[in-house]
XYZ file of N, CA and C in Angstrom:
642
model
N -16.689 44.864 7.604
C -15.233 44.862 7.736
C -14.638 45.859 6.737
N -13.767 46.780 7.207
C -13.207 47.769 6.300
C -12.094 47.168 5.444
N -11.683 47.943 4.420
C -10.716 47.424 3.452
C -9.399 47.014 4.101
N -8.875 47.857 4.997
C -7.587 47.553 5.622
C -7.651 46.274 6.451
N -8.783 46.053 7.098
C -8.909 44.849 7.910
C -8.970 43.606 7.024
N -9.669 43.703 5.901
C -9.734 42.577 4.964
C -8.334 42.228 4.462
N -7.588 43.258 4.039
C -6.227 43.034 3.552
C -5.355 42.455 4.662
N -5.536 42.961 5.885
C -4.757 42.459 7.016
C -5.005 40.991 7.287
N -6.267 40.560 7.207
C -6.591 39.147 7.436
C -5.983 38.264 6.348
N -6.023 38.739 5.109
C -5.420 37.971 4.015
C -3.904 37.891 4.188
N -3.299 38.996 4.633
C -1.852 39.018 4.836
C -1.433 38.031 5.927
N -2.228 37.936 6.990
C -1.936 36.963 8.048
C -1.919 35.545 7.490
N -2.868 35.255 6.609
C -2.921 33.923 6.010
C -1.698 33.661 5.130
N -1.288 34.679 4.384
C -0.101 34.520 3.547
C 1.112 34.199 4.414
N 1.260 34.918 5.531
C 2.392 34.677 6.430
C 2.340 33.277 7.041
N 1.149 32.732 7.191
C 1.054 31.396 7.789
C 1.529 30.302 6.840
N 1.587 30.609 5.540
C 2.025 29.611 4.556
C 3.362 29.946 3.899
N 3.776 31.215 3.931
C 4.986 31.642 3.233
C 5.902 32.431 4.170
N 7.231 32.230 4.081
C 8.172 33.001 4.902
C 8.470 34.355 4.258
N 7.494 35.239 4.220
C 7.659 36.538 3.575
C 8.834 37.275 4.217
N 9.717 37.783 3.378
C 10.917 38.452 3.856
C 12.126 37.541 3.887
N 11.909 36.235 3.943
C 12.992 35.240 3.919
C 12.664 34.164 2.882
N 12.502 34.552 1.623
C 12.016 33.605 0.610
C 12.919 32.405 0.376
N 14.223 32.537 0.670
C 15.115 31.398 0.456
C 14.817 30.243 1.404
N 14.075 30.524 2.481
C 13.718 29.480 3.441
C 12.382 28.811 3.120
N 11.805 29.176 1.976
C 10.442 28.726 1.688
C 10.263 27.212 1.837
N 11.148 26.438 1.263
C 10.962 24.981 1.265
C 11.295 24.347 2.613
N 11.841 25.146 3.540
C 12.090 24.662 4.898
C 11.021 25.146 5.870
N 10.102 25.950 5.383
C 9.095 26.606 6.223
C 7.923 25.653 6.474
N 7.555 25.494 7.733
C 6.497 24.534 8.066
C 5.189 24.863 7.355
N 4.846 26.141 7.313
C 3.604 26.533 6.653
C 3.601 26.178 5.181
N 4.750 26.337 4.517
C 4.828 26.004 3.097
C 4.741 24.500 2.890
N 5.323 23.733 3.806
C 5.190 22.273 3.719
C 3.726 21.862 3.884
N 3.010 22.571 4.755
C 1.573 22.304 4.915
C 0.822 22.610 3.625
N 1.214 23.697 2.963
C 0.583 24.066 1.693
C 0.820 22.974 0.648
N 2.043 22.485 0.554
C 2.345 21.439 -0.427
C 1.549 20.170 -0.146
N 1.312 19.887 1.128
C 0.507 18.718 1.485
C -0.943 18.919 1.054
N -1.448 20.144 1.205
C -2.801 20.465 0.741
C -2.904 20.235 -0.767
N -1.902 20.689 -1.513
C -1.893 20.493 -2.964
C -1.854 19.011 -3.323
N -1.029 18.259 -2.620
C -0.893 16.823 -2.892
C -2.223 16.098 -2.677
N -2.859 16.365 -1.545
C -4.136 15.715 -1.237
C -5.217 16.136 -2.226
N -5.178 17.400 -2.627
C -6.182 17.888 -3.576
C -6.082 17.150 -4.911
N -4.872 16.969 -5.418
C -4.708 16.321 -6.712
C -5.098 14.846 -6.667
N -4.804 14.174 -5.565
C -5.232 12.781 -5.421
C -6.754 12.700 -5.414
N -7.387 13.592 -4.652
C -8.850 13.599 -4.566
C -9.476 13.896 -5.922
N -8.897 14.856 -6.659
C -9.453 15.227 -7.962
C -9.425 14.053 -8.928
N -8.411 13.191 -8.802
C -8.341 12.002 -9.649
C -9.480 11.040 -9.401
N -10.120 11.162 -8.239
C -11.281 10.332 -7.886
C -12.586 11.124 -7.941
N -12.543 12.264 -8.656
C -13.712 13.152 -8.761
C -14.209 13.599 -7.388
N -13.272 13.931 -6.524
C -13.596 14.435 -5.193
C -12.918 15.802 -5.006
N -13.524 16.664 -4.167
C -14.731 16.413 -3.372
C -15.984 16.435 -4.236
N -16.960 15.665 -3.830
C -18.202 15.561 -4.596
C -18.879 16.914 -4.724
N -18.743 17.758 -3.696
C -19.406 19.073 -3.721
C -18.907 19.913 -4.896
N -17.586 19.892 -5.133
C -17.056 20.694 -6.230
C -17.499 20.144 -7.578
N -17.427 18.848 -7.760
C -17.796 18.275 -9.049
C -19.299 18.396 -9.309
N -20.102 18.373 -8.249
C -21.540 18.618 -8.411
C -21.769 20.065 -8.822
N -21.074 20.990 -8.147
C -21.160 22.409 -8.511
C -20.765 22.616 -9.969
N -19.645 22.014 -10.384
C -19.166 22.186 -11.752
C -20.161 21.623 -12.762
N -20.735 20.464 -12.463
C -21.707 19.854 -13.367
C -22.962 20.690 -13.511
N -23.464 21.210 -12.406
C -24.667 22.043 -12.450
C -24.392 23.354 -13.180
N -23.198 23.901 -12.973
C -22.833 25.146 -13.648
C -22.714 24.932 -15.149
N -22.145 23.806 -15.551
C -22.015 23.505 -16.979
C -23.387 23.409 -17.642
N -24.354 22.815 -16.961
C -25.715 22.739 -17.503
C -26.336 24.124 -17.607
N -26.082 24.960 -16.604
C -26.650 26.307 -16.587
C -26.059 27.175 -17.693
N -24.831 26.840 -18.112
C -24.153 27.601 -19.158
C -24.064 26.777 -20.446
N -25.120 26.066 -20.767
C -25.158 25.275 -22.000
C -24.870 26.179 -23.201
N -24.001 25.715 -24.089
C -23.623 26.511 -25.249
C -22.300 27.231 -25.076
N -21.803 27.297 -23.833
C -20.499 27.893 -23.550
C -19.489 26.784 -23.252
N -18.228 27.070 -23.505
C -17.175 26.133 -23.106
C -16.880 26.334 -21.622
N -17.048 25.278 -20.832
C -16.808 25.327 -19.391
C -15.628 24.412 -19.073
N -14.612 24.953 -18.401
C -13.387 24.202 -18.115
C -13.219 24.072 -16.607
N -13.144 22.835 -16.137
C -12.959 22.547 -14.716
C -11.478 22.247 -14.467
N -10.814 23.105 -13.694
C -9.384 22.944 -13.426
C -9.124 22.235 -12.096
N -9.998 21.334 -11.712
C -9.881 20.675 -10.405
C -8.555 19.951 -10.227
N -7.991 19.426 -11.302
C -6.763 18.652 -11.190
C -5.491 19.468 -11.244
N -5.592 20.776 -11.455
C -4.405 21.618 -11.545
C -3.753 21.794 -10.172
N -2.420 21.953 -10.132
C -1.715 22.100 -8.851
C -1.826 23.511 -8.280
N -3.064 23.964 -8.096
C -3.339 25.251 -7.469
C -3.979 24.996 -6.107
N -3.738 25.843 -5.089
C -4.406 25.662 -3.786
C -5.829 26.213 -3.819
N -6.584 25.751 -4.795
C -7.951 26.234 -4.981
C -8.674 25.271 -5.913
N -9.978 25.465 -6.024
C -10.759 24.857 -7.095
C -11.137 25.983 -8.037
N -10.929 25.754 -9.318
C -11.103 26.823 -10.297
C -11.901 26.317 -11.493
N -12.823 27.148 -11.941
C -13.656 26.822 -13.097
C -13.743 28.058 -13.979
N -13.549 27.874 -15.276
C -13.609 28.993 -16.217
C -14.660 28.742 -17.283
N -15.309 29.814 -17.692
C -16.327 29.772 -18.739
C -15.907 30.747 -19.830
N -15.728 30.247 -21.051
C -15.348 31.111 -22.166
C -16.598 31.841 -22.644
N -16.639 33.142 -22.427
C -17.815 33.929 -22.790
C -17.834 34.264 -24.275
N -16.673 34.578 -24.819
C -16.593 34.913 -26.249
C -15.130 34.874 -26.662
N -14.911 34.687 -27.942
C -13.568 34.864 -28.506
C -13.710 35.125 -29.991
N -12.779 35.876 -30.509
C -12.823 36.205 -31.925
C -11.595 36.994 -32.329
N -11.385 37.114 -33.640
C -10.231 37.838 -34.170
C -10.691 38.766 -35.279
N -10.149 39.983 -35.269
C -10.481 40.964 -36.298
C -9.226 41.764 -36.617
N -8.766 41.679 -37.885
C -7.566 42.399 -38.320
C -6.367 42.131 -37.411
N -6.209 40.874 -37.013
C -5.062 40.490 -36.208
C -5.223 40.671 -34.720
N -6.313 41.303 -34.291
C -6.543 41.508 -32.862
C -7.500 40.433 -32.354
N -7.006 39.584 -31.460
C -7.855 38.543 -30.889
C -8.300 38.952 -29.495
N -9.547 38.663 -29.199
C -10.128 39.012 -27.904
C -10.808 37.772 -27.338
N -10.514 37.465 -26.086
C -11.153 36.346 -25.396
C -11.674 36.834 -24.054
N -12.935 36.565 -23.800
C -13.537 36.927 -22.519
C -13.813 35.677 -21.707
N -13.319 35.634 -20.483
C -13.451 34.453 -19.629
C -14.013 34.830 -18.268
N -15.018 34.095 -17.842
C -15.543 34.229 -16.483
C -14.887 33.149 -15.636
N -14.244 33.539 -14.547
C -13.534 32.581 -13.696
C -14.104 32.584 -12.289
N -14.299 31.381 -11.758
C -14.739 31.172 -10.377
C -13.608 30.451 -9.658
N -13.131 31.006 -8.553
C -12.020 30.405 -7.816
C -12.373 30.296 -6.343
N -12.268 29.088 -5.799
C -12.553 28.824 -4.393
C -11.256 28.392 -3.715
N -10.760 29.206 -2.787
C -9.462 28.958 -2.164
C -9.514 27.803 -1.174
N -8.400 27.070 -1.100
C -8.230 26.036 -0.087
C -7.394 26.541 1.090
N -6.914 27.788 1.005
C -6.067 28.357 2.051
C -6.792 29.387 2.902
N -7.843 29.980 2.352
C -8.698 30.909 3.101
C -10.146 30.559 2.797
N -11.051 30.954 3.648
C -12.468 30.625 3.468
C -13.158 31.678 2.604
N -12.621 31.858 1.398
C -13.175 32.832 0.459
C -13.225 32.230 -0.943
N -14.113 32.782 -1.754
C -14.130 32.496 -3.187
C -14.319 33.816 -3.904
N -13.978 33.860 -5.176
C -14.149 35.081 -5.949
C -14.631 34.743 -7.355
N -15.194 35.741 -8.027
C -15.696 35.599 -9.396
C -15.268 36.851 -10.158
N -14.696 36.664 -11.341
C -14.303 37.833 -12.132
C -14.332 37.497 -13.615
N -14.406 38.540 -14.431
C -14.339 38.403 -15.886
C -13.006 38.986 -16.342
N -12.305 38.235 -17.181
C -11.015 38.679 -17.713
C -11.106 38.747 -19.232
N -10.959 39.946 -19.781
C -10.936 40.144 -21.225
C -9.483 40.307 -21.656
N -9.001 39.389 -22.484
C -7.594 39.409 -22.897
C -7.482 39.755 -24.376
N -6.552 40.665 -24.686
C -6.338 41.130 -26.047
C -4.923 40.762 -26.492
N -4.805 40.168 -27.679
C -3.503 39.851 -28.260
C -3.503 40.278 -29.721
N -2.408 40.903 -30.153
C -2.292 41.319 -31.545
C -1.347 40.385 -32.277
N -1.818 39.809 -33.368
C -1.047 38.849 -34.151
C -0.555 39.501 -35.436
N 0.765 39.428 -35.654
C 1.348 40.001 -36.864
C 1.206 39.058 -38.048
N 1.322 37.771 -37.779
C 1.229 36.768 -38.828
C 0.831 35.449 -38.222
N 0.913 34.403 -39.005
C 0.460 33.096 -38.537
C 1.239 32.621 -37.319
N 2.535 32.940 -37.281
C 3.374 32.448 -36.183
C 4.032 33.573 -35.396
N 3.464 34.762 -35.454
C 4.081 35.895 -34.771
C 3.018 36.739 -34.086
N 3.223 37.007 -32.796
C 2.263 37.831 -32.066
C 2.969 38.511 -30.908
N 2.326 39.556 -30.388
C 2.845 40.225 -29.210
C 2.423 39.426 -27.982
N 3.395 38.912 -27.243
C 3.107 38.111 -26.056
C 3.923 38.669 -24.893
N 3.329 38.851 -23.690
C 1.907 38.598 -23.450
C 1.037 39.725 -23.984
N -0.212 39.437 -24.163
C -1.165 40.459 -24.542
C -1.544 41.258 -23.313
N -2.548 42.095 -23.467
C -3.001 42.892 -22.331
C -4.454 42.565 -22.051
N -4.804 42.528 -20.793
C -6.173 42.190 -20.428
C -6.747 43.136 -19.398
N -8.050 43.005 -19.170
C -8.754 43.811 -18.179
C -9.597 42.901 -17.300
N -9.515 43.129 -16.003
C -10.322 42.389 -15.038
C -11.532 43.228 -14.677
N -12.704 42.634 -14.766
C -13.947 43.313 -14.434
C -14.708 42.514 -13.382
N -15.735 43.143 -12.837
C -16.598 42.427 -11.892
C -17.509 41.449 -12.611
N -17.740 41.666 -13.897
C -18.631 40.784 -14.643
C -20.074 41.245 -14.558
N -20.535 41.535 -13.354
C -21.918 41.968 -13.165
C -22.147 43.302 -13.868
N -21.175 44.202 -13.761
C -21.340 45.564 -14.259
C -21.146 45.663 -15.764
N -20.195 44.895 -16.285
C -19.835 45.040 -17.682
C -20.485 44.001 -18.594
N -21.070 42.974 -18.011
C -21.727 41.933 -18.801
C -23.092 41.665 -18.162
N -23.976 42.648 -18.214
C -25.254 42.561 -17.503
C -26.125 41.426 -18.002
N -25.887 40.971 -19.230
C -26.697 39.875 -19.757
C -26.411 38.543 -19.055
N -25.336 38.487 -18.257
C -25.040 37.253 -17.525
C -25.120 37.464 -16.014
N -25.671 38.584 -15.599
C -25.728 38.889 -14.164
C -26.486 37.818 -13.388
N -27.608 37.353 -13.930
C -28.400 36.329 -13.232
C -27.626 35.020 -13.116
N -26.903 34.670 -14.166
C -26.119 33.437 -14.136
C -24.986 33.534 -13.107
N -24.370 34.700 -13.011
C -23.311 34.894 -12.020
C -23.878 34.780 -10.613
N -25.055 35.340 -10.410
C -25.687 35.245 -9.092
C -25.979 33.791 -8.732
N -26.399 33.000 -9.715
C -26.663 31.582 -9.447
C -25.371 30.834 -9.110
N -24.281 31.221 -9.747
C -22.984 30.623 -9.410
C -22.655 30.878 -7.948
N -22.834 32.116 -7.507
C -22.513 32.473 -6.121
C -23.421 31.729 -5.145
N -24.690 31.631 -5.474
C -25.624 30.907 -4.601
C -25.267 29.426 -4.529
N -24.849 28.875 -5.663
C -24.502 27.455 -5.711
C -23.223 27.182 -4.909
N -22.236 28.058 -5.045
C -21.000 27.912 -4.263
C -21.319 27.911 -2.773
N -22.147 28.854 -2.337
C -22.444 28.992 -0.910
C -23.364 27.885 -0.406
N -24.034 27.205 -1.335
C -24.831 26.036 -0.963
C -23.914 24.852 -0.655
N -22.945 24.608 -1.532
C -22.068 23.446 -1.372
C -20.865 23.720 -0.470
N -20.495 24.989 -0.331
C -19.366 25.368 0.521
C -19.801 26.507 1.442
N -20.696 26.230 2.381
C -21.287 27.288 3.213
C -20.284 28.021 4.088
N -19.104 27.440 4.316
C -18.104 28.105 5.148
C -17.328 29.167 4.365
N -17.467 29.177 3.042
C -16.771 30.154 2.208
C -17.652 31.371 1.941
N -17.036 32.544 1.966
C -17.741 33.785 1.664
C -17.097 34.458 0.457
N -17.883 35.250 -0.234
C -17.405 35.947 -1.426
C -16.456 37.078 -1.038
N -15.389 37.237 -1.824
C -14.490 38.375 -1.670
C -14.292 39.019 -3.036
N -14.357 40.343 -3.084
C -14.196 41.070 -4.336
C -12.790 40.837 -4.885
N -12.702 40.550 -6.171
C -11.413 40.244 -6.791
C -10.431 41.405 -6.686
N -10.933 42.638 -6.503
C -10.032 43.794 -6.447
C -9.080 43.711 -5.260
N -9.552 43.133 -4.148
C -8.654 42.957 -3.005
C -7.506 42.017 -3.357
N -7.762 41.089 -4.245
C -6.803 40.035 -4.558
C -5.813 40.418 -5.643
N -6.196 41.373 -6.508
C -5.361 41.702 -7.659
C -4.690 43.069 -7.587
N -5.019 43.886 -6.609
C -4.436 45.232 -6.550
C -3.394 45.389 -5.453
N -3.246 44.392 -4.591
C -2.278 44.463 -3.496
C -1.115 43.510 -3.760
N 0.097 44.060 -3.865
C 1.282 43.231 -4.102
C 2.015 42.977 -2.788
N 2.440 41.744 -2.600
C 3.170 41.344 -1.405
C 4.652 41.254 -1.760
N 5.477 42.022 -1.074
C 6.908 42.051 -1.345
C 7.649 41.080 -0.431
N 8.753 40.555 -0.927
C 9.601 39.718 -0.095
C 9.268 38.243 -0.116
N 8.563 37.801 -1.146
C 8.222 36.388 -1.242
C 7.895 36.013 -2.673
N 7.619 34.731 -2.890
C 7.133 34.275 -4.192
C 6.107 33.178 -3.966
N 5.243 32.985 -4.936
C 4.113 32.075 -4.761
C 4.557 30.617 -4.813
N 3.621 29.713 -4.545
C 3.915 28.282 -4.449
C 4.457 27.691 -5.737
N 4.175 28.321 -6.890
C 4.640 27.761 -8.163
C 5.783 28.570 -8.759
N 6.252 29.590 -8.021
C 7.303 30.446 -8.547
C 8.688 30.033 -8.091
N 9.659 30.895 -8.390
C 11.036 30.691 -7.972
C 11.587 31.984 -7.416
N 12.837 31.947 -6.951
C 13.412 33.118 -6.287
C 13.416 34.339 -7.199
N 13.511 34.124 -8.517
C 13.517 35.247 -9.452
C 12.179 35.983 -9.480
N 11.142 35.380 -8.902
C 9.811 35.993 -8.890
C 9.532 36.796 -7.620
N 10.519 36.933 -6.749
C 10.310 37.662 -5.495
C 9.825 39.080 -5.785
N 8.746 39.487 -5.105
C 8.245 40.848 -5.216
C 7.303 41.098 -6.363
N 6.857 40.051 -7.062
C 6.024 40.232 -8.242
C 4.617 39.670 -8.071
N 4.263 39.289 -6.866
C 3.024 38.539 -6.693
C 1.934 39.313 -5.971
N 0.722 39.183 -6.481
C -0.445 39.750 -5.815
C -1.042 38.691 -4.892
N -1.978 39.099 -4.045
C -2.574 38.183 -3.071
C -3.161 36.950 -3.748
N -3.795 37.147 -4.907
C -4.420 36.035 -5.634
C -3.409 34.930 -5.935
N -2.171 35.323 -6.288
C -1.145 34.337 -6.631
C -0.747 33.479 -5.438
N -0.837 34.028 -4.248
C -0.441 33.291 -3.046
C -1.548 32.382 -2.516
N -2.765 32.899 -2.453
C -3.834 32.210 -1.730
C -4.867 31.535 -2.620
N -4.843 31.826 -3.913
C -5.850 31.262 -4.807
C -5.195 30.457 -5.931
N -4.797 31.129 -7.005
C -4.326 30.433 -8.197
C -3.231 31.234 -8.876
N -2.321 30.541 -9.578
C -1.324 31.245 -10.385
C -1.690 31.209 -11.866
N -2.953 30.995 -12.173
C -3.383 30.946 -13.570
C -3.221 32.300 -14.259
N -3.139 33.391 -13.469
C -2.957 34.725 -14.048
C -1.505 35.176 -13.987
N -0.628 34.374 -13.414
C 0.771 34.748 -13.239
C 1.429 34.980 -14.595
N 2.112 36.097 -14.749
C 2.802 36.413 -15.991
C 1.958 37.147 -17.005
N 0.662 37.274 -16.754
C -0.208 37.995 -17.679
C -0.204 39.488 -17.339
N -0.327 40.300 -18.359
C -0.362 41.746 -18.182
C -1.821 42.175 -18.162
N -2.239 42.848 -17.094
C -3.647 43.215 -16.992
C -3.823 44.488 -16.180
N -4.966 45.099 -16.360
C -5.383 46.246 -15.563
C -6.670 45.871 -14.856
N -6.869 46.433 -13.671
C -8.096 46.186 -12.920
C -9.026 47.361 -13.151
N -10.169 47.096 -13.768
C -11.113 48.154 -14.119
C -12.125 48.366 -13.004
N -12.696 49.565 -12.972
C -13.745 49.877 -11.993
C -15.030 49.157 -12.358
């Protein structure tokens, strides 16, 4: 499937849940009401450690990444299941750097993605810093080769427990902006500021300043 076709399929899904071009009608839009119902059911299920497939995946991944901080965001009000692994963090002369590997499985499209986000923040003093900081999105495989095997196991495990989902490169999700709408957690003031990831996956990156690296 070529790039334009992939983007086109994702755009169709966005239109099925959001009234792009008529954002003031969002809460009256049938597709958006369906999205809110998906979120509601997801949060109830997460309170009961369901679906079992996701919690089994998260548990196995945590064992595979022993020694790292692994955070399961199953209960967050995102239309996805999301898990983050803190790869490193540290501060030197006021510059703090945190590297995070994130796995996101959408509940709105049959795709999942994996990416590494390196975030930089400069702190002037104990209570003063430049916010937001700046970050870089990488594939993870290319820039952190020492974890390539672990990333591959994550992908294999996802496709074992969620065989209907296929991998999609994060670049499709973070480089295309959709105009005339706002994401499920935004407001009218956010119209025109959202990438595909914000609509169909998670708003955990919303408001962060980042560049997408090759």
